[in-house]
Coordinates of C-alpha atoms in Angstrom, one line a residue:
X1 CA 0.0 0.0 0.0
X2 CA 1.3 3.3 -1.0
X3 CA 0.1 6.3 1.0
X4 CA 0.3 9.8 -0.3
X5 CA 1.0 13.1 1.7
X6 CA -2.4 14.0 2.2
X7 CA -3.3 10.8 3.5
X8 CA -4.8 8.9 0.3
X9 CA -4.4 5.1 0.5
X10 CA -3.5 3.2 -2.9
X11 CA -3.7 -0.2 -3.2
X12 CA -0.7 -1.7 -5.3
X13 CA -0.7 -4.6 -7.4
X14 CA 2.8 -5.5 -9.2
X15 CA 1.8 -7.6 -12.2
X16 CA 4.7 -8.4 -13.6
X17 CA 7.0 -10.4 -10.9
X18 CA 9.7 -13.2 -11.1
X19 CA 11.8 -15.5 -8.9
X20 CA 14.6 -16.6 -10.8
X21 CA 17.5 -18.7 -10.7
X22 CA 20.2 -18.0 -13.1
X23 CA 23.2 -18.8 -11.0
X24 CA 26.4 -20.1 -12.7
X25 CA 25.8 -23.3 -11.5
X26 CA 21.9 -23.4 -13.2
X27 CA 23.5 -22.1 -16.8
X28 CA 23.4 -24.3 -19.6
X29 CA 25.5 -23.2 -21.7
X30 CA 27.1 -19.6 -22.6
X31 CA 23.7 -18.1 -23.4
X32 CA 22.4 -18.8 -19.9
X33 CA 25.2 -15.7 -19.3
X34 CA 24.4 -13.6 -21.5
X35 CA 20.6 -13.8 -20.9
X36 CA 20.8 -12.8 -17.3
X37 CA 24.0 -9.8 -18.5
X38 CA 21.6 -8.7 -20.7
X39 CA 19.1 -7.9 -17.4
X40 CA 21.7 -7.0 -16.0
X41 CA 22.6 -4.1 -17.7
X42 CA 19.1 -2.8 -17.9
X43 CA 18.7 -2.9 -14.1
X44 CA 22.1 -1.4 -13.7
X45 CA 21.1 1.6 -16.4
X46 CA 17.4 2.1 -15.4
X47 CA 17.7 2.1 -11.5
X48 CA 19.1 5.1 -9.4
X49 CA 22.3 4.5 -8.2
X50 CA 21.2 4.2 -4.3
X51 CA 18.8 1.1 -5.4
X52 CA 21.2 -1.2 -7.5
X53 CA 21.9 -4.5 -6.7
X54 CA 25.7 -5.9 -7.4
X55 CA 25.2 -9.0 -9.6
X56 CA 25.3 -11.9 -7.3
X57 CA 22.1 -11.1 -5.6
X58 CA 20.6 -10.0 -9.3
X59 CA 21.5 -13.4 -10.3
X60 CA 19.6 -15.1 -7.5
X61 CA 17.5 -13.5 -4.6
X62 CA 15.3 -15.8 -3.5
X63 CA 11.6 -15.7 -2.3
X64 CA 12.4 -13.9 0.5
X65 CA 14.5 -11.5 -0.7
X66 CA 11.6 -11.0 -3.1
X67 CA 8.9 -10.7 -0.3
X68 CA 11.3 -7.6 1.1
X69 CA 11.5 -6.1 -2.0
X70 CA 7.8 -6.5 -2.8
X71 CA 5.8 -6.4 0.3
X72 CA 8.0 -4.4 3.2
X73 CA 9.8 -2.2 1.4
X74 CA 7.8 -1.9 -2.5
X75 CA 4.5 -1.2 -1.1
X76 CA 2.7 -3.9 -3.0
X77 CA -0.5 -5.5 -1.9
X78 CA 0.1 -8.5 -3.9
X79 CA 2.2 -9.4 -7.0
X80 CA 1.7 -11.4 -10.5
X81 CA 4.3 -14.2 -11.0
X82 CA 4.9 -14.3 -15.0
X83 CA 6.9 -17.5 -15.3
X84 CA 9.4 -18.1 -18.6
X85 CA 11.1 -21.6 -18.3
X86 CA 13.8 -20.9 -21.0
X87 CA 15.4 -24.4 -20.1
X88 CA 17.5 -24.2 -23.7
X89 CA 19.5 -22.1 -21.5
X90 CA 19.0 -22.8 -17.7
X91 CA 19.5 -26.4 -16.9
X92 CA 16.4 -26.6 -14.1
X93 CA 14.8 -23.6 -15.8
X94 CA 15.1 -19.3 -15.1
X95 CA 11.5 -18.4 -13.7
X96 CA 9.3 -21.9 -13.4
X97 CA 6.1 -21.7 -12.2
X98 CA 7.5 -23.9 -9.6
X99 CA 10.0 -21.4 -8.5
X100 CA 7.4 -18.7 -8.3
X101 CA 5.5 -21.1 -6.1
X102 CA 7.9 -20.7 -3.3
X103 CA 6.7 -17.3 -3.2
X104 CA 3.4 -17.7 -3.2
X105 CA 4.2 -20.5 -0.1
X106 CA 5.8 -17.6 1.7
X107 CA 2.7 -15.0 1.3
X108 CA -0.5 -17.2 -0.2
X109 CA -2.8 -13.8 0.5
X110 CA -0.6 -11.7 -1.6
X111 CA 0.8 -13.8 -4.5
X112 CA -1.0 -14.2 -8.2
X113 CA 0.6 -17.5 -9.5
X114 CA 0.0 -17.9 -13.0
X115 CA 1.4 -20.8 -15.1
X116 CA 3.1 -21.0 -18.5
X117 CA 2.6 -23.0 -22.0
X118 CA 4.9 -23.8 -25.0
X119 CA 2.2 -24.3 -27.9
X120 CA 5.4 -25.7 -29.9
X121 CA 4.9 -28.8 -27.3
X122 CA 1.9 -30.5 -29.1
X123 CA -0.2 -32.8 -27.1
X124 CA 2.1 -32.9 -24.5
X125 CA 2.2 -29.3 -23.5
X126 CA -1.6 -29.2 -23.5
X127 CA -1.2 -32.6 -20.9
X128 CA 1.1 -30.7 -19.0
X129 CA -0.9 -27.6 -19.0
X130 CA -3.7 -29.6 -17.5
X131 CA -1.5 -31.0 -14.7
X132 CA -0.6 -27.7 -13.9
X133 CA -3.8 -26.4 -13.7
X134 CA -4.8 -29.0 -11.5
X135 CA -1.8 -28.4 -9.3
X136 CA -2.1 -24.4 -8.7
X137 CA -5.5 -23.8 -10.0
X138 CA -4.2 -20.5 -11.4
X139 CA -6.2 -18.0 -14.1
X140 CA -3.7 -16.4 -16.0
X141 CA -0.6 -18.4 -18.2
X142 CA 2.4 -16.6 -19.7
X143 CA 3.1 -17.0 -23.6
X144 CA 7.0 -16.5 -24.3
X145 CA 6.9 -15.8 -28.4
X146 CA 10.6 -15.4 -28.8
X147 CA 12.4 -19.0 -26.1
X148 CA 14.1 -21.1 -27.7
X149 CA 12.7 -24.6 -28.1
X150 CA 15.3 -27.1 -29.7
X151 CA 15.5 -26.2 -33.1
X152 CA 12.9 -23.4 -33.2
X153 CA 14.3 -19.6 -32.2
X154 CA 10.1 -18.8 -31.7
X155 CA 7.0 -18.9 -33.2
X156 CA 3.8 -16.3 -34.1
X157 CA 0.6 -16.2 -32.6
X158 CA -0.8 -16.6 -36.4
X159 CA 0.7 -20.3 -36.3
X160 CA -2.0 -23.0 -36.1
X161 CA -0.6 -24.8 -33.2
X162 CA -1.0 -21.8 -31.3
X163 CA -5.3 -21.8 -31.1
X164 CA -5.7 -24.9 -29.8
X165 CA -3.6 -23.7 -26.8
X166 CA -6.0 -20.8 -26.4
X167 CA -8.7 -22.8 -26.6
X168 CA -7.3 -25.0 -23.6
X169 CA -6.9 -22.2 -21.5
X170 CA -10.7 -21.6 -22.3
X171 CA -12.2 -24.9 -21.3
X172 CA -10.3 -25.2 -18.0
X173 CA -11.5 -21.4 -16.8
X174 CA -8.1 -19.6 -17.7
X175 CA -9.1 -16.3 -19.1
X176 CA -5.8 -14.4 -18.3
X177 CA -3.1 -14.6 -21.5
X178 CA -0.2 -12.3 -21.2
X179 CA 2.1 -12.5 -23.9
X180 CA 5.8 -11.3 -23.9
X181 CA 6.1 -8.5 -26.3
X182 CA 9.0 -6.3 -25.6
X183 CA 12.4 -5.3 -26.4
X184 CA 14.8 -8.1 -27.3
X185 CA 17.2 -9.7 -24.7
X186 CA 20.6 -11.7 -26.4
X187 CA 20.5 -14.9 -27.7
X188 CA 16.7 -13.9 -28.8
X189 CA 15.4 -13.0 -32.0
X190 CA 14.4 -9.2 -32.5
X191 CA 10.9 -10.4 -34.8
X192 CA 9.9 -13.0 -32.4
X193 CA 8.5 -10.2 -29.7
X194 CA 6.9 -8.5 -33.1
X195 CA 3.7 -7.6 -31.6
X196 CA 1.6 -7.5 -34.7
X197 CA 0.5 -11.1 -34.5
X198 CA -1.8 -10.2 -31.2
X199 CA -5.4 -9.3 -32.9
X200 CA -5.6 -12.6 -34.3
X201 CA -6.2 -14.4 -31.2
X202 CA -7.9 -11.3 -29.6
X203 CA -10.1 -11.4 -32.5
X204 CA -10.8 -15.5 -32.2
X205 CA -11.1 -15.0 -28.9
X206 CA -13.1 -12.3 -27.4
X207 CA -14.1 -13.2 -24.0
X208 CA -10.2 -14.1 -23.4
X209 CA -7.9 -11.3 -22.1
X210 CA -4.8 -11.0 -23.3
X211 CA -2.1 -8.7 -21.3
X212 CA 0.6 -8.2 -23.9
X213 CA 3.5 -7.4 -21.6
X214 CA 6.1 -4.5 -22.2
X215 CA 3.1 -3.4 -24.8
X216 CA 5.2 -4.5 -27.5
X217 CA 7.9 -1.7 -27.0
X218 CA 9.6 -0.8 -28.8
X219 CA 7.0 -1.2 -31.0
X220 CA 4.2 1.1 -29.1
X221 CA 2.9 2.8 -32.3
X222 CA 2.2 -1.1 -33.4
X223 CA 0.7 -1.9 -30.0
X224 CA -1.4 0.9 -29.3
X225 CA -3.7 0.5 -32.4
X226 CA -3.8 -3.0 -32.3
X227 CA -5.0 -2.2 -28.6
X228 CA -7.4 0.4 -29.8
X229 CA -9.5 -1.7 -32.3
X230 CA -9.1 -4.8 -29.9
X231 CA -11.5 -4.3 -26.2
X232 CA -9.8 -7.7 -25.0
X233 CA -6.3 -6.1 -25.0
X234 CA -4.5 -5.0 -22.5
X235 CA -0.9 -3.2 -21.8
X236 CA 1.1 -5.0 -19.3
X237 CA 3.1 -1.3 -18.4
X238 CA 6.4 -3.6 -16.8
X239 CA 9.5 -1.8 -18.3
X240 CA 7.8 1.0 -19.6
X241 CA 8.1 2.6 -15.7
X242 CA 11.7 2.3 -15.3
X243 CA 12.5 4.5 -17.7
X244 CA 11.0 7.8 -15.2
X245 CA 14.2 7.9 -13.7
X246 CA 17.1 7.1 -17.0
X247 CA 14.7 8.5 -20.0
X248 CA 11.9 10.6 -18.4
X249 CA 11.3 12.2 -21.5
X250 CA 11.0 9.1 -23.0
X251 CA 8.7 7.2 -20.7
X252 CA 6.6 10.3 -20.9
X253 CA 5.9 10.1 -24.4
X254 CA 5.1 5.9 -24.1
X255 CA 2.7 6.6 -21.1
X256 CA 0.8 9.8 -23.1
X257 CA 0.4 7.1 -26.4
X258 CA -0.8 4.6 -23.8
X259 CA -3.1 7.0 -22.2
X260 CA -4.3 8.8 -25.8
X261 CA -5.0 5.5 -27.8
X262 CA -5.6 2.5 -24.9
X263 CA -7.1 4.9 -22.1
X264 CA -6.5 4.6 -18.2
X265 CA -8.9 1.3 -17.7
X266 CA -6.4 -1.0 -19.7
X267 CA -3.0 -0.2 -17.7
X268 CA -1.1 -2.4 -15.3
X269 CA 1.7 -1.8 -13.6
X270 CA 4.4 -4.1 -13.8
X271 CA 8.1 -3.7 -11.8
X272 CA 9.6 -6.8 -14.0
X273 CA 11.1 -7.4 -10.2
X274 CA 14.0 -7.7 -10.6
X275 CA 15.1 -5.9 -13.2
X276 CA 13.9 -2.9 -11.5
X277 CA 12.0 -3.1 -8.1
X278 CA 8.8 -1.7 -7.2
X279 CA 9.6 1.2 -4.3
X280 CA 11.7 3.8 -5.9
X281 CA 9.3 3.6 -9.6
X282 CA 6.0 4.1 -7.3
X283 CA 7.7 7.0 -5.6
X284 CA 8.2 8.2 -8.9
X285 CA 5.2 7.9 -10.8
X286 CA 3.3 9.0 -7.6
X287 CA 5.0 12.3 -7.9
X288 CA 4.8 12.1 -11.7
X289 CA 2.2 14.4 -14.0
X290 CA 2.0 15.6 -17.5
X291 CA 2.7 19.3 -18.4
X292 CA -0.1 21.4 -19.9
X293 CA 0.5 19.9 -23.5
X294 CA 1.5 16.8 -23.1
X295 CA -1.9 16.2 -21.3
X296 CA -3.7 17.8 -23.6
X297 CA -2.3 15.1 -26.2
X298 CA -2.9 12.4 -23.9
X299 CA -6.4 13.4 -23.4
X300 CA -6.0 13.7 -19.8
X301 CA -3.6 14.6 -16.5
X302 CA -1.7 11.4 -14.9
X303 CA -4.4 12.4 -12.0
X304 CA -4.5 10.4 -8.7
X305 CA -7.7 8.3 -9.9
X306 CA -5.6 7.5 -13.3
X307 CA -2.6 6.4 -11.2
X308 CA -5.1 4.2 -8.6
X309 CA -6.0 2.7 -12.0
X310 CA -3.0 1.6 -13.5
X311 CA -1.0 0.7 -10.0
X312 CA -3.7 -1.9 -9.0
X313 CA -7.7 -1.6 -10.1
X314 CA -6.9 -2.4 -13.2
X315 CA -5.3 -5.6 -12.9
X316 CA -7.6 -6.4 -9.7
X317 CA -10.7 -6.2 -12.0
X318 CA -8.8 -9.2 -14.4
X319 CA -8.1 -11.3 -11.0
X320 CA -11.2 -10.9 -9.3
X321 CA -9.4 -9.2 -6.6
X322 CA -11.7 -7.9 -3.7
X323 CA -10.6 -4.5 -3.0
X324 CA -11.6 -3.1 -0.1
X325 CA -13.7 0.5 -0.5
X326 CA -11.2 2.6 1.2
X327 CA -8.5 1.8 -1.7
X328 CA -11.7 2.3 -4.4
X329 CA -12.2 5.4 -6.6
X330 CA -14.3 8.1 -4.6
X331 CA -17.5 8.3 -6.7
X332 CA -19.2 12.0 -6.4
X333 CA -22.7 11.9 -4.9

């Protein structure tokens, strides 16, 4: 919970978490390195100086390093674990559902655990998928466009194996799809986060969310009209807020194409913990507004009901979190 000066209580949802493991001794091979050097560096030139981590403890931290981070010192309510198994590279896997698990074991109350699918695996993924569902009954699963799987560097949502994934996730009460669409992270291929593959499924499947994480960036012109003609579509914001404190300017052009084309109501706040962590981009955007014109290009102010929005509502409303009225937006008599 984040409170503001005058007193206003906001309730925080991160919903884009991980607990990872990509010590030497889990690498694969050399891209296992240069996966995790990759975060590195972005957590290194996104975070203020006072908040960096040296890169043992980036490589592993643990669930309760993670509940800390999160819960004591981040201001979070609860968090959404996004597992990606990338087990071409990390011999027991970087961010299993599993792991996340331990996590969720630590703080049941205020852990989202969502599960992941492959639809490259066939029949056997969909197997799996079901045993997973059975095992941690969760509502959302994390699609990874651009892993590597054996031979295959990634795969489109347009391929045919993908739908009857989708369809899976349908029958067993899944209605949570967030999709990895971002900016590219070595050994991965640059056109397997292309974002432009999202309205087909959002179109075949309407009563389906789908939370296309990063937004696609750097792709947000592609993303933001593919959100705006598609009501199931939702911008999973993790990324996009680190860049307040290296690339303001930037981040405040993203948020004011988010906000003109997508609107306030289909925003979530992600951390990507821990490539940034939750505390110091909260203060941040708390204390963050639009000047005169950029607002008037956004089509409105980054006001207090906007941020309540995007830091938790939003992604609440997917979950079927109960919020309690004090956290809620004040309606006017």
């Amino acid at each position: 919970m984040y409170v503001t000066k005058s007193g206003e209580k906001i309730f925080v949802i991160d919903a884009h978490v991980h607990v990872w493991d990509a010590r030497p001794e889990n690498r694969r091979n050399r891209y296992g390195q240069t996966f995790i050097d990759t975060f590195y560096g972005a957590h290194v030139g996104m975070t203020p100086p006072d908040q960096r981590w040296d890169q043992n403890r980036f490589n592993y931290y643990g669930a309760e390093g993670a509940a800390k981070d999160l819960f004591e010192d981040g201001y979070c309510d609860m968090a959404v674990m996004l597992p990606v198994y990338l087990k071409d590279f990390y011999i027991n896997g970087f961010n299993t559902t599993k792991l996340c698990s331990t996590l969720k074991d630590l703080h049941p109350d205020k852990v989202v655990l969502n599960g992941r699918c492959d639809p490259r695996e066939g029949q056997m993924g969909l197997d799996k998928l079901e045993e997973d569902f059975a095992t941690y009954g969760f509502k959302g699963v994390k699609l990874y466009t651009a892993e590597w799987n054996g031979v295959s560097r990634g795969y489109s949502l347009k391929d045919d194996f993908v739908a009857p994934y989708i369809e899976k996730c349908r029958s067993l009460g899944i209605t949570n799809i967030h999709i990895h669409k971002g900016p590219t992270t070595h050994p991965l291929d640059y056109d397997a986060f292309d974002v432009r593959d999202v309205d087909r499924v959002a179109t075949m499947f309407p009563d389906l969310n789908f939370i296309v994480d990063h937004c696609g960036m750097p792709r947000i012109d592609d993303f933001c009209f593919i959100a705006g003609q598609e009501p199931n579509v939702y911008g999973g914001l993790a990324l996009i807020p680190s860049y307040i404190h290296a690339r303001p300017k930037y981040f405040t052009r993203m948020l004011c194409d988010l906000l003109f084309y997508v609107g306030p109501d289909r925003l979530l706040f992600g951390s990507d913990y821990a490539i940034t962590s939750p505390k110091w981009i909260i203060e941040k955007f708390m204390d963050f507004s639009f000047d005169e014109e950029t607002a008037r290009e956004a089509g409105t102010q980054v006001t207090l009901d906007v941020k309540r929005k995007i830091l938790g509502l939003n992604c609440a409303k997917l979950y079927g979190i109960e919020v309690p009225a004090e956290f809620q937006i004040k309606t006017a008599a």
